[in-house]
PDB file of C-alpha atoms in Angstrom:
ATOM      1  CA  MET A   1      -0.670  -4.519 -24.483  1.00 87.00           C
ATOM      2  CA  LYS A   2      -0.113  -2.634 -21.303  1.00 94.00           C
ATOM      3  CA  ILE A   3       0.587  -4.365 -17.985  1.00 96.00           C
ATOM      4  CA  ARG A   4      -0.084  -2.445 -14.725  1.00 98.00           C
ATOM      5  CA  ASP A   5      -1.055  -2.972 -11.088  1.00 98.00           C
ATOM      6  CA  ALA A   6      -4.707  -3.968 -10.672  1.00 97.00           C
ATOM      7  CA  VAL A   7      -7.246  -1.679  -9.091  1.00 97.00           C
ATOM      8  CA  ASP A   8     -10.487  -2.733  -7.435  1.00 96.00           C
ATOM      9  CA  SER A   9     -12.552  -1.826 -10.360  1.00 97.00           C
ATOM     10  CA  ASP A  10     -10.611  -4.469 -12.523  1.00 97.00           C
ATOM     11  CA  TRP A  11     -12.228  -7.301 -10.594  1.00 97.00           C
ATOM     12  CA  PRO A  12     -15.401  -7.841 -12.653  1.00 96.00           C
ATOM     13  CA  ALA A  13     -13.354  -8.081 -15.836  1.00 95.00           C
ATOM     14  CA  ILE A  14     -10.955 -10.477 -14.087  1.00 95.00           C
ATOM     15  CA  TRP A  15     -13.754 -12.665 -12.832  1.00 95.00           C
ATOM     16  CA  GLY A  16     -15.303 -12.704 -16.232  1.00 93.00           C
ATOM     17  CA  PHE A  17     -12.433 -14.865 -17.582  1.00 90.00           C
ATOM     18  CA  LEU A  18     -11.324 -16.363 -14.323  1.00 92.00           C
ATOM     19  CA  GLN A  19     -14.650 -17.978 -13.452  1.00 93.00           C
ATOM     20  CA  PRO A  20     -14.762 -20.296 -16.466  1.00 92.00           C
ATOM     21  CA  ILE A  21     -11.235 -21.308 -15.879  1.00 91.00           C
ATOM     22  CA  VAL A  22     -11.994 -22.207 -12.244  1.00 93.00           C
ATOM     23  CA  ALA A  23     -15.127 -24.025 -13.304  1.00 94.00           C
ATOM     24  CA  ALA A  24     -13.217 -26.128 -15.773  1.00 93.00           C
ATOM     25  CA  GLY A  25     -11.189 -27.498 -12.816  1.00 93.00           C
ATOM     26  CA  ASP A  26      -8.313 -28.819 -14.891  1.00 94.00           C
ATOM     27  CA  THR A  27      -5.521 -26.316 -14.087  1.00 93.00           C
ATOM     28  CA  TYR A  28      -5.930 -25.068 -10.516  1.00 91.00           C
ATOM     29  CA  CYS A  29      -6.751 -26.674  -7.153  1.00 93.00           C
ATOM     30  CA  TRP A  30      -9.651 -24.209  -6.653  1.00 92.00           C
ATOM     31  CA  PRO A  31     -13.155 -25.702  -6.083  1.00 94.00           C
ATOM     32  CA  PRO A  32     -14.868 -25.461  -9.516  1.00 94.00           C
ATOM     33  CA  ASP A  33     -17.866 -23.842  -7.756  1.00 95.00           C
ATOM     34  CA  THR A  34     -15.706 -21.225  -5.989  1.00 95.00           C
ATOM     35  CA  SER A  35     -17.870 -18.116  -5.316  1.00 96.00           C
ATOM     36  CA  GLU A  36     -17.063 -14.675  -6.771  1.00 97.00           C
ATOM     37  CA  ASP A  37     -16.455 -13.417  -3.163  1.00 97.00           C
ATOM     38  CA  ALA A  38     -14.066 -16.179  -2.245  1.00 96.00           C
ATOM     39  CA  ALA A  39     -12.246 -15.919  -5.553  1.00 96.00           C
ATOM     40  CA  ARG A  40     -11.762 -12.173  -5.101  1.00 96.00           C
ATOM     41  CA  LYS A  41     -10.412 -12.615  -1.550  1.00 95.00           C
ATOM     42  CA  TRP A  42      -8.133 -15.373  -2.814  1.00 93.00           C
ATOM     43  CA  TRP A  43      -6.843 -13.525  -5.775  1.00 95.00           C
ATOM     44  CA  MET A  44      -6.842  -9.903  -4.539  1.00 95.00           C
ATOM     45  CA  GLY A  45      -6.324 -10.342  -0.720  1.00 93.00           C
ATOM     46  CA  LYS A  46      -3.214 -12.384  -0.037  1.00 92.00           C
ATOM     47  CA  PRO A  47      -1.011 -11.071   2.678  1.00 89.00           C
ATOM     48  CA  GLY A  48       2.028  -9.232   0.891  1.00 94.00           C
ATOM     49  CA  GLY A  49       0.347  -9.963  -2.452  1.00 96.00           C
ATOM     50  CA  ARG A  50       0.383  -7.888  -5.572  1.00 98.00           C
ATOM     51  CA  VAL A  51      -1.875  -8.209  -8.562  1.00 98.00           C
ATOM     52  CA  LEU A  52      -1.201  -7.233 -12.134  1.00 97.00           C
ATOM     53  CA  VAL A  53      -3.522  -6.928 -15.126  1.00 96.00           C
ATOM     54  CA  ALA A  54      -2.764  -7.032 -18.862  1.00 94.00           C
ATOM     55  CA  VAL A  55      -4.909  -4.553 -20.705  1.00 93.00           C
ATOM     56  CA  ASP A  56      -5.327  -4.780 -24.573  1.00 89.00           C
ATOM     57  CA  ASN A  57      -7.341  -2.264 -26.436  1.00 89.00           C
ATOM     58  CA  GLY A  58      -8.854  -1.067 -23.186  1.00 91.00           C
ATOM     59  CA  ALA A  59      -9.920  -4.583 -22.205  1.00 90.00           C
ATOM     60  CA  VAL A  60      -8.438  -6.592 -19.206  1.00 92.00           C
ATOM     61  CA  VAL A  61      -7.282  -9.779 -20.856  1.00 90.00           C
ATOM     62  CA  GLY A  62      -5.054 -11.262 -18.301  1.00 92.00           C
ATOM     63  CA  THR A  63      -4.154 -11.102 -14.640  1.00 95.00           C
ATOM     64  CA  ALA A  64      -1.259 -12.303 -12.536  1.00 96.00           C
ATOM     65  CA  GLU A  65      -0.698 -12.350  -8.786  1.00 97.00           C
ATOM     66  CA  LEU A  66       2.485 -12.773  -6.809  1.00 97.00           C
ATOM     67  CA  HIS A  67       2.978 -13.048  -3.032  1.00 98.00           C
ATOM     68  CA  PRO A  68       5.582 -14.674  -0.665  1.00 97.00           C
ATOM     69  CA  ASN A  69       5.511 -18.450  -1.013  1.00 97.00           C
ATOM     70  CA  GLN A  70       6.307 -18.902   2.711  1.00 96.00           C
ATOM     71  CA  PRO A  71       6.109 -16.233   5.512  1.00 94.00           C
ATOM     72  CA  ALA A  72       9.134 -14.876   7.407  1.00 95.00           C
ATOM     73  CA  ALA A  73      12.330 -16.827   6.820  1.00 97.00           C
ATOM     74  CA  GLY A  74      10.949 -18.067   3.511  1.00 97.00           C
ATOM     75  CA  SER A  75       9.412 -14.824   2.336  1.00 97.00           C
ATOM     76  CA  HIS A  76      12.286 -13.991  -0.197  1.00 98.00           C
ATOM     77  CA  VAL A  77      10.822 -16.675  -2.563  1.00 98.00           C
ATOM     78  CA  ALA A  78       7.745 -15.580  -4.515  1.00 98.00           C
ATOM     79  CA  ASN A  79       4.804 -17.685  -5.570  1.00 97.00           C
ATOM     80  CA  ALA A  80       2.737 -16.488  -8.479  1.00 96.00           C
ATOM     81  CA  GLY A  81      -0.287 -17.392 -10.551  1.00 93.00           C
ATOM     82  CA  SER A  82      -1.438 -16.011 -13.875  1.00 90.00           C
ATOM     83  CA  TRP A  83      -4.532 -16.394 -15.999  1.00 87.00           C
ATOM     84  CA  CYS A  84      -5.481 -15.129 -19.344  1.00 83.00           C
ATOM     85  CA  HIS A  85      -8.730 -14.714 -21.207  1.00 80.00           C
ATOM     86  CA  ARG A  86      -8.684 -17.995 -23.207  1.00 71.00           C
ATOM     87  CA  PRO A  87     -10.838 -16.991 -26.173  1.00 62.00           C
ATOM     88  CA  GLN A  88      -8.700 -13.862 -26.613  1.00 58.00           C
ATOM     89  CA  LEU A  89      -5.543 -15.849 -26.196  1.00 63.00           C
ATOM     90  CA  ALA A  90      -5.583 -16.691 -29.937  1.00 57.00           C
ATOM     91  CA  GLY A  91      -4.742 -13.205 -30.725  1.00 70.00           C
ATOM     92  CA  VAL A  92      -2.842 -12.080 -27.472  1.00 76.00           C
ATOM     93  CA  SER A  93       0.317 -13.594 -26.285  1.00 84.00           C
ATOM     94  CA  ASP A  94       0.517 -14.349 -22.560  1.00 88.00           C
ATOM     95  CA  VAL A  95       4.350 -14.065 -22.540  1.00 93.00           C
ATOM     96  CA  PRO A  96       4.587 -10.381 -21.791  1.00 93.00           C
ATOM     97  CA  LEU A  97       2.452 -10.845 -18.663  1.00 94.00           C
ATOM     98  CA  ALA A  98       4.563 -13.761 -17.464  1.00 95.00           C
ATOM     99  CA  GLN A  99       7.674 -11.696 -18.244  1.00 96.00           C
ATOM    100  CA  ARG A 100       6.461  -8.800 -16.344  1.00 97.00           C
ATOM    101  CA  VAL A 101       5.532 -10.963 -13.288  1.00 97.00           C
ATOM    102  CA  LEU A 102       9.227 -11.955 -13.139  1.00 98.00           C
ATOM    103  CA  GLU A 103      10.438  -8.349 -13.563  1.00 98.00           C
ATOM    104  CA  VAL A 104       8.037  -7.193 -10.824  1.00 98.00           C
ATOM    105  CA  ALA A 105       9.213  -9.975  -8.449  1.00 98.00           C
ATOM    106  CA  ALA A 106      12.874  -9.058  -8.982  1.00 98.00           C
ATOM    107  CA  GLU A 107      12.034  -5.303  -8.488  1.00 98.00           C
ATOM    108  CA  ASP A 108      10.242  -6.147  -5.267  1.00 98.00           C
ATOM    109  CA  GLY A 109      13.245  -7.905  -3.960  1.00 98.00           C
ATOM    110  CA  TYR A 110      12.360 -11.506  -4.334  1.00 98.00           C
ATOM    111  CA  ALA A 111      15.391 -13.819  -4.950  1.00 98.00           C
ATOM    112  CA  ALA A 112      13.436 -16.570  -6.643  1.00 98.00           C
ATOM    113  CA  MET A 113      10.087 -17.733  -7.753  1.00 98.00           C
ATOM    114  CA  GLN A 114       8.501 -21.072  -7.041  1.00 98.00           C
ATOM    115  CA  PHE A 115       5.266 -22.681  -8.251  1.00 98.00           C
ATOM    116  CA  ASN A 116       3.919 -25.369  -5.949  1.00 97.00           C
ATOM    117  CA  ALA A 117       1.217 -27.066  -8.087  1.00 97.00           C
ATOM    118  CA  VAL A 118       1.545 -26.923 -11.921  1.00 97.00           C
ATOM    119  CA  VAL A 119      -0.794 -29.607 -13.256  1.00 97.00           C
ATOM    120  CA  GLU A 120       1.446 -31.750 -15.353  1.00 97.00           C
ATOM    121  CA  THR A 121      -1.186 -31.916 -18.226  1.00 97.00           C
ATOM    122  CA  ASN A 122      -1.125 -28.102 -18.457  1.00 95.00           C
ATOM    123  CA  GLU A 123       1.489 -28.247 -21.176  1.00 95.00           C
ATOM    124  CA  HIS A 124       0.846 -24.651 -22.277  1.00 92.00           C
ATOM    125  CA  ALA A 125       1.791 -23.235 -18.743  1.00 94.00           C
ATOM    126  CA  ILE A 126       4.860 -25.683 -18.417  1.00 96.00           C
ATOM    127  CA  ARG A 127       6.184 -24.628 -21.864  1.00 96.00           C
ATOM    128  CA  LEU A 128       5.605 -20.944 -21.110  1.00 95.00           C
ATOM    129  CA  TRP A 129       7.441 -21.021 -17.835  1.00 97.00           C
ATOM    130  CA  GLU A 130      10.215 -23.274 -18.995  1.00 98.00           C
ATOM    131  CA  SER A 131      10.850 -20.778 -21.838  1.00 97.00           C
ATOM    132  CA  LEU A 132      11.284 -18.154 -19.169  1.00 97.00           C
ATOM    133  CA  GLY A 133      13.900 -20.077 -17.326  1.00 98.00           C
ATOM    134  CA  PHE A 134      11.996 -22.195 -14.860  1.00 98.00           C
ATOM    135  CA  THR A 135      12.985 -25.879 -14.112  1.00 98.00           C
ATOM    136  CA  ILE A 136      10.783 -28.612 -12.802  1.00 98.00           C
ATOM    137  CA  LEU A 137      12.331 -29.462  -9.394  1.00 98.00           C
ATOM    138  CA  ALA A 138       9.980 -32.347  -8.793  1.00 98.00           C
ATOM    139  CA  THR A 139       6.628 -33.780  -9.636  1.00 98.00           C
ATOM    140  CA  VAL A 140       4.357 -34.670  -6.747  1.00 98.00           C
ATOM    141  CA  PRO A 141       2.882 -37.960  -7.929  1.00 98.00           C
ATOM    142  CA  GLU A 142      -0.923 -38.350  -8.313  1.00 98.00           C
ATOM    143  CA  ALA A 143      -1.491 -35.099  -6.377  1.00 98.00           C
ATOM    144  CA  PHE A 144      -4.179 -33.677  -8.730  1.00 98.00           C
ATOM    145  CA  ARG A 145      -7.541 -35.246  -9.516  1.00 98.00           C
ATOM    146  CA  HIS A 146      -8.031 -34.157 -13.091  1.00 97.00           C
ATOM    147  CA  PRO A 147     -11.673 -34.128 -14.222  1.00 96.00           C
ATOM    148  CA  ASP A 148     -10.817 -36.147 -17.468  1.00 96.00           C
ATOM    149  CA  ARG A 149      -7.501 -37.818 -16.869  1.00 97.00           C
ATOM    150  CA  GLY A 150      -7.773 -39.132 -13.308  1.00 98.00           C
ATOM    151  CA  LEU A 151      -4.910 -38.657 -10.967  1.00 98.00           C
ATOM    152  CA  VAL A 152      -2.037 -36.673 -12.474  1.00 98.00           C
ATOM    153  CA  GLY A 153       1.053 -35.136 -10.933  1.00 98.00           C
ATOM    154  CA  LEU A 154       1.750 -31.598  -9.776  1.00 98.00           C
ATOM    155  CA  HIS A 155       5.077 -30.076 -10.845  1.00 98.00           C
ATOM    156  CA  ILE A 156       7.062 -27.976  -8.484  1.00 98.00           C
ATOM    157  CA  MET A 157       8.832 -25.263 -10.660  1.00 98.00           C
ATOM    158  CA  HIS A 158      11.455 -22.824  -9.721  1.00 98.00           C
ATOM    159  CA  ARG A 159      13.801 -20.178 -11.018  1.00 98.00           C
ATOM    160  CA  PHE A 160      16.100 -17.591  -9.431  1.00 98.00           C
ATOM    161  CA  LEU A 161      15.598 -14.068 -10.268  1.00 98.00           C
ATOM    162  CA  GLY A 162      17.655 -10.927 -10.604  1.00 78.00           C
TER     163      GLY A 162
ATOM    164  CA  MET B   1       2.171 -41.854  25.971  1.00 87.00           C
ATOM    165  CA  LYS B   2      -1.379 -41.297  24.862  1.00 94.00           C
ATOM    166  CA  ILE B   3      -2.095 -39.495  21.491  1.00 96.00           C
ATOM    167  CA  ARG B   4      -5.542 -37.918  21.122  1.00 98.00           C
ATOM    168  CA  ASP B   5      -7.361 -35.165  19.257  1.00 98.00           C
ATOM    169  CA  ALA B   6      -6.649 -31.738  20.780  1.00 97.00           C
ATOM    170  CA  VAL B   7      -9.248 -29.746  22.705  1.00 97.00           C
ATOM    171  CA  ASP B   8      -9.271 -26.041  23.211  1.00 96.00           C
ATOM    172  CA  SER B   9      -8.030 -26.316  26.750  1.00 97.00           C
ATOM    173  CA  ASP B  10      -4.812 -27.967  25.429  1.00 97.00           C
ATOM    174  CA  TRP B  11      -3.682 -24.687  23.747  1.00 97.00           C
ATOM    175  CA  PRO B  12      -1.817 -23.091  26.676  1.00 96.00           C
ATOM    176  CA  ALA B  13       0.241 -26.225  27.137  1.00 95.00           C
ATOM    177  CA  ILE B  14       0.900 -26.385  23.301  1.00 95.00           C
ATOM    178  CA  TRP B  15       1.900 -22.755  23.244  1.00 95.00           C
ATOM    179  CA  GLY B  16       4.291 -23.285  26.148  1.00 93.00           C
ATOM    180  CA  PHE B  17       6.632 -25.432  24.126  1.00 90.00           C
ATOM    181  CA  LEU B  18       5.621 -24.099  20.616  1.00 92.00           C
ATOM    182  CA  GLN B  19       6.596 -20.507  21.456  1.00 93.00           C
ATOM    183  CA  PRO B  20      10.333 -21.151  22.051  1.00 92.00           C
ATOM    184  CA  ILE B  21      10.480 -23.254  19.008  1.00 91.00           C
ATOM    185  CA  VAL B  22       8.932 -20.500  16.826  1.00 93.00           C
ATOM    186  CA  ALA B  23      11.181 -17.925  18.508  1.00 94.00           C
ATOM    187  CA  ALA B  24      14.303 -19.936  17.608  1.00 93.00           C
ATOM    188  CA  GLY B  25      13.329 -19.471  13.887  1.00 93.00           C
ATOM    189  CA  ASP B  26      15.451 -22.340  12.632  1.00 94.00           C
ATOM    190  CA  THR B  27      12.901 -24.945  11.718  1.00 93.00           C
ATOM    191  CA  TYR B  28       9.736 -23.240  10.564  1.00 91.00           C
ATOM    192  CA  CYS B  29       8.964 -20.269   8.365  1.00 93.00           C
ATOM    193  CA  TRP B  30       6.904 -18.552  11.089  1.00 93.00           C
ATOM    194  CA  PRO B  31       7.907 -15.131  12.141  1.00 94.00           C
ATOM    195  CA  PRO B  32       9.974 -15.553  15.311  1.00 94.00           C
ATOM    196  CA  ASP B  33       7.775 -12.979  17.092  1.00 95.00           C
ATOM    197  CA  THR B  34       4.489 -14.614  16.154  1.00 95.00           C
ATOM    198  CA  SER B  35       1.795 -13.696  18.592  1.00 96.00           C
ATOM    199  CA  GLU B  36      -0.020 -16.326  20.635  1.00 97.00           C
ATOM    200  CA  ASP B  37      -3.291 -15.343  18.894  1.00 97.00           C
ATOM    201  CA  ALA B  38      -1.769 -15.761  15.394  1.00 96.00           C
ATOM    202  CA  ALA B  39      -0.029 -18.956  16.314  1.00 96.00           C
ATOM    203  CA  ARG B  40      -3.312 -20.409  17.778  1.00 96.00           C
ATOM    204  CA  LYS B  41      -5.259 -19.386  14.656  1.00 95.00           C
ATOM    205  CA  TRP B  42      -2.520 -20.886  12.466  1.00 93.00           C
ATOM    206  CA  TRP B  43      -2.204 -24.167  14.443  1.00 95.00           C
ATOM    207  CA  MET B  44      -5.765 -24.787  15.417  1.00 94.00           C
ATOM    208  CA  GLY B  45      -7.757 -22.998  12.768  1.00 93.00           C
ATOM    209  CA  LYS B  46      -6.825 -24.355   9.345  1.00 92.00           C
ATOM    210  CA  PRO B  47      -9.737 -25.218   7.047  1.00 89.00           C
ATOM    211  CA  GLY B  48     -10.216 -28.960   7.141  1.00 93.00           C
ATOM    212  CA  GLY B  49      -7.507 -29.195   9.776  1.00 96.00           C
ATOM    213  CA  ARG B  50      -7.211 -31.678  12.668  1.00 98.00           C
ATOM    214  CA  VAL B  51      -4.816 -31.320  15.641  1.00 98.00           C
ATOM    215  CA  LEU B  52      -3.469 -34.060  17.788  1.00 97.00           C
ATOM    216  CA  VAL B  53      -1.733 -33.933  21.159  1.00 96.00           C
ATOM    217  CA  ALA B  54       0.731 -36.446  22.747  1.00 94.00           C
ATOM    218  CA  VAL B  55       0.090 -36.746  26.501  1.00 93.00           C
ATOM    219  CA  ASP B  56       2.761 -38.226  28.812  1.00 89.00           C
ATOM    220  CA  ASN B  57       2.063 -38.520  32.566  1.00 88.00           C
ATOM    221  CA  GLY B  58      -0.821 -35.983  32.140  1.00 91.00           C
ATOM    222  CA  ALA B  59       1.302 -33.406  30.487  1.00 90.00           C
ATOM    223  CA  VAL B  60       0.971 -32.302  26.781  1.00 92.00           C
ATOM    224  CA  VAL B  61       4.454 -32.884  25.367  1.00 90.00           C
ATOM    225  CA  GLY B  62       3.823 -32.855  21.712  1.00 92.00           C
ATOM    226  CA  THR B  63       1.378 -31.741  19.032  1.00 95.00           C
ATOM    227  CA  ALA B  64       0.705 -32.386  15.417  1.00 96.00           C
ATOM    228  CA  GLU B  65      -1.603 -30.939  12.873  1.00 97.00           C
ATOM    229  CA  LEU B  66      -2.783 -32.152   9.501  1.00 97.00           C
ATOM    230  CA  HIS B  67      -4.844 -30.575   6.756  1.00 98.00           C
ATOM    231  CA  PRO B  68      -5.299 -30.725   2.983  1.00 97.00           C
ATOM    232  CA  ASN B  69      -2.139 -29.449   1.242  1.00 97.00           C
ATOM    233  CA  GLN B  70      -4.239 -28.005  -1.494  1.00 96.00           C
ATOM    234  CA  PRO B  71      -7.951 -27.375  -1.798  1.00 94.00           C
ATOM    235  CA  ALA B  72     -10.397 -29.197  -4.125  1.00 95.00           C
ATOM    236  CA  ALA B  73      -8.698 -31.265  -6.681  1.00 97.00           C
ATOM    237  CA  GLY B  74      -5.509 -31.550  -4.497  1.00 97.00           C
ATOM    238  CA  SER B  75      -7.239 -32.053  -1.164  1.00 97.00           C
ATOM    239  CA  HIS B  76      -6.482 -35.864  -1.102  1.00 98.00           C
ATOM    240  CA  VAL B  77      -2.886 -35.049  -0.265  1.00 98.00           C
ATOM    241  CA  ALA B  78      -2.323 -34.060   3.419  1.00 98.00           C
ATOM    242  CA  ASN B  79       0.230 -31.606   4.761  1.00 97.00           C
ATOM    243  CA  ALA B  80       1.227 -31.916   8.413  1.00 96.00           C
ATOM    244  CA  GLY B  81       3.418 -30.281  10.992  1.00 93.00           C
ATOM    245  CA  SER B  82       4.415 -31.707  14.415  1.00 90.00           C
ATOM    246  CA  TRP B  83       6.383 -30.146  17.321  1.00 87.00           C
ATOM    247  CA  CYS B  84       7.533 -31.706  20.616  1.00 83.00           C
ATOM    248  CA  HIS B  85       8.519 -30.341  23.903  1.00 80.00           C
ATOM    249  CA  ARG B  86      12.328 -30.159  23.306  1.00 71.00           C
ATOM    250  CA  PRO B  87      13.564 -30.345  26.937  1.00 63.00           C
ATOM    251  CA  GLN B  88      11.365 -33.408  27.453  1.00 59.00           C
ATOM    252  CA  LEU B  89      12.376 -34.958  24.214  1.00 63.00           C
ATOM    253  CA  ALA B  90      15.393 -36.618  25.847  1.00 58.00           C
ATOM    254  CA  GLY B  91      13.052 -38.892  27.610  1.00 70.00           C
ATOM    255  CA  VAL B  92      10.055 -39.019  25.214  1.00 77.00           C
ATOM    256  CA  SER B  93      10.293 -40.275  21.735  1.00 84.00           C
ATOM    257  CA  ASP B  94       8.518 -38.354  19.018  1.00 88.00           C
ATOM    258  CA  VAL B  95       8.124 -41.412  16.768  1.00 93.00           C
ATOM    259  CA  PRO B  96       4.727 -42.457  18.206  1.00 93.00           C
ATOM    260  CA  LEU B  97       3.234 -38.991  17.442  1.00 94.00           C
ATOM    261  CA  ALA B  98       4.661 -39.074  13.918  1.00 95.00           C
ATOM    262  CA  GLN B  99       3.325 -42.588  13.313  1.00 96.00           C
ATOM    263  CA  ARG B 100      -0.088 -41.579  14.656  1.00 97.00           C
ATOM    264  CA  VAL B 101      -0.255 -38.578  12.289  1.00 97.00           C
ATOM    265  CA  LEU B 102       0.183 -40.942   9.405  1.00 98.00           C
ATOM    266  CA  GLU B 103      -2.368 -43.392  10.687  1.00 98.00           C
ATOM    267  CA  VAL B 104      -4.859 -40.602  11.244  1.00 98.00           C
ATOM    268  CA  ALA B 105      -4.291 -39.209   7.717  1.00 98.00           C
ATOM    269  CA  ALA B 106      -4.988 -42.669   6.231  1.00 98.00           C
ATOM    270  CA  GLU B 107      -8.026 -43.165   8.375  1.00 98.00           C
ATOM    271  CA  ASP B 108      -9.326 -39.743   7.183  1.00 98.00           C
ATOM    272  CA  GLY B 109      -8.972 -40.807   3.682  1.00 98.00           C
ATOM    273  CA  TYR B 110      -5.884 -38.997   2.516  1.00 98.00           C
ATOM    274  CA  ALA B 111      -3.937 -40.830  -0.156  1.00 98.00           C
ATOM    275  CA  ALA B 112      -0.486 -39.255   0.666  1.00 98.00           C
ATOM    276  CA  MET B 113       1.266 -36.767   2.788  1.00 98.00           C
ATOM    277  CA  GLN B 114       3.580 -33.977   1.557  1.00 98.00           C
ATOM    278  CA  PHE B 115       5.804 -31.594   3.427  1.00 98.00           C
ATOM    279  CA  ASN B 116       6.518 -28.382   1.561  1.00 97.00           C
ATOM    280  CA  ALA B 117       9.273 -26.775   3.602  1.00 97.00           C
ATOM    281  CA  VAL B 118      11.494 -29.004   5.687  1.00 97.00           C
ATOM    282  CA  VAL B 119      14.544 -27.022   6.567  1.00 97.00           C
ATOM    283  CA  GLU B 120      17.559 -29.038   5.245  1.00 97.00           C
ATOM    284  CA  THR B 121      19.508 -28.483   8.469  1.00 97.00           C
ATOM    285  CA  ASN B 122      16.652 -29.909  10.483  1.00 95.00           C
ATOM    286  CA  GLU B 123      18.376 -33.376  10.508  1.00 95.00           C
ATOM    287  CA  HIS B 124      16.263 -34.714  13.350  1.00 92.00           C
ATOM    288  CA  ALA B 125      12.995 -34.186  11.438  1.00 94.00           C
ATOM    289  CA  ILE B 126      14.414 -35.494   8.160  1.00 96.00           C
ATOM    290  CA  ARG B 127      15.710 -38.674   9.780  1.00 96.00           C
ATOM    291  CA  LEU B 128      12.384 -39.112  11.631  1.00 95.00           C
ATOM    292  CA  TRP B 129      10.217 -38.799   8.534  1.00 97.00           C
ATOM    293  CA  GLU B 130      12.601 -40.792   6.347  1.00 98.00           C
ATOM    294  CA  SER B 131      12.480 -43.622   8.871  1.00 97.00           C
ATOM    295  CA  LEU B 132       8.702 -43.477   8.402  1.00 97.00           C
ATOM    296  CA  GLY B 133       8.895 -43.984   4.675  1.00 98.00           C
ATOM    297  CA  PHE B 134       9.156 -40.444   3.382  1.00 98.00           C
ATOM    298  CA  THR B 135      11.442 -39.601   0.503  1.00 98.00           C
ATOM    299  CA  ILE B 136      12.762 -36.222  -0.424  1.00 98.00           C
ATOM    300  CA  LEU B 137      11.233 -35.198  -3.784  1.00 98.00           C
ATOM    301  CA  ALA B 138      13.234 -32.108  -4.284  1.00 98.00           C
ATOM    302  CA  THR B 139      15.129 -29.395  -2.340  1.00 98.00           C
ATOM    303  CA  VAL B 140      14.177 -25.761  -3.114  1.00 98.00           C
ATOM    304  CA  PRO B 141      17.558 -24.078  -3.108  1.00 98.00           C
ATOM    305  CA  GLU B 142      18.269 -21.171  -0.755  1.00 98.00           C
ATOM    306  CA  ALA B 143      14.635 -20.954   0.150  1.00 98.00           C
ATOM    307  CA  PHE B 144      15.157 -20.470   3.987  1.00 98.00           C
ATOM    308  CA  ARG B 145      17.037 -17.792   5.849  1.00 98.00           C
ATOM    309  CA  HIS B 146      18.488 -19.732   8.609  1.00 97.00           C
ATOM    310  CA  PRO B 147      19.449 -17.487  11.637  1.00 96.00           C
ATOM    311  CA  ASP B 148      22.912 -19.016  11.822  1.00 96.00           C
ATOM    312  CA  ARG B 149      23.723 -20.736   8.670  1.00 97.00           C
ATOM    313  CA  GLY B 150      22.442 -18.265   6.027  1.00 98.00           C
ATOM    314  CA  LEU B 151      20.448 -19.331   3.031  1.00 98.00           C
ATOM    315  CA  VAL B 152      19.712 -23.134   3.220  1.00 98.00           C
ATOM    316  CA  GLY B 153      17.416 -25.364   1.209  1.00 98.00           C
ATOM    317  CA  LEU B 154      13.768 -26.460   1.947  1.00 98.00           C
ATOM    318  CA  HIS B 155      13.101 -30.191   1.281  1.00 98.00           C
ATOM    319  CA  ILE B 156       9.800 -31.216  -0.267  1.00 98.00           C
ATOM    320  CA  MET B 157       9.021 -34.654   1.297  1.00 98.00           C
ATOM    321  CA  HIS B 158       6.375 -37.129   0.303  1.00 98.00           C
ATOM    322  CA  ARG B 159       4.926 -40.511   1.081  1.00 98.00           C
ATOM    323  CA  PHE B 160       1.872 -42.408   0.011  1.00 98.00           C
ATOM    324  CA  LEU B 161      -0.450 -43.682   2.749  1.00 98.00           C
ATOM    325  CA  GLY B 162      -2.496 -46.842   3.255  1.00 78.00           C
TER     326      GLY B 162
END
């Protein structure tokens, strides 16, 4: 697997696996019916943002995005998101992409990374990031309306970089 | 003191006391040199946002803004900010505005309110919101570059409504 910065022509492939994840509505606070245009702007167009893709055998199978979690006096802490092509996930680990996001954030001068809204039922993501040194700082109670499980908490996760 | 929804013509008065607070750079993650245009868009133009003003003897002496902290499945939790005219604060309590923000949020159907970035040296704000039932869920370490005190933490504060 190769991980590189995304280019505009990667978008259709990204949207191909991102759309079903958004539509499922169980891991992110995006409207399940988010349009392709809105998703593209959200994912590729954040101020100060940087987008990566994971490419396996020529196919884009994952993407990650990082940007300052706060502007100005808070801009040394990164926020990030990452998604992988679920059906392909069986054969492709999402660990290298997550590791690369942390490396890139450190290279770009961020001092830490913070996630604001990790759905507490998203055990795969929580395990992944904990294995890479993140801790759960707090859980905002009942902050996410899960399509199957009702109100569940959102974890705030954090680790220093460098 | 009267508290009401803001109208466009309130903006110059709001900017009159907001600009020095932003320029001080010790309580919010806004760039200290934020332009009036950018500030207005930020304060008055958030998706799903609602802006209040506190009016005392005909003068706008405070403003507060609330909006969904997350979209979609997280939109039942409000985020809010409030600012008061500092020189006037000696004579004017900021408690009624803060109380009204909580009432408005409950009336508008929010289930809780969450602050993502309360600078831990902003003791006035922390005391104010704790007195109104908020708790500190967590402190993100070294997440704010304070102009005088170096790296300080950002509190995440929360309370349920209604």
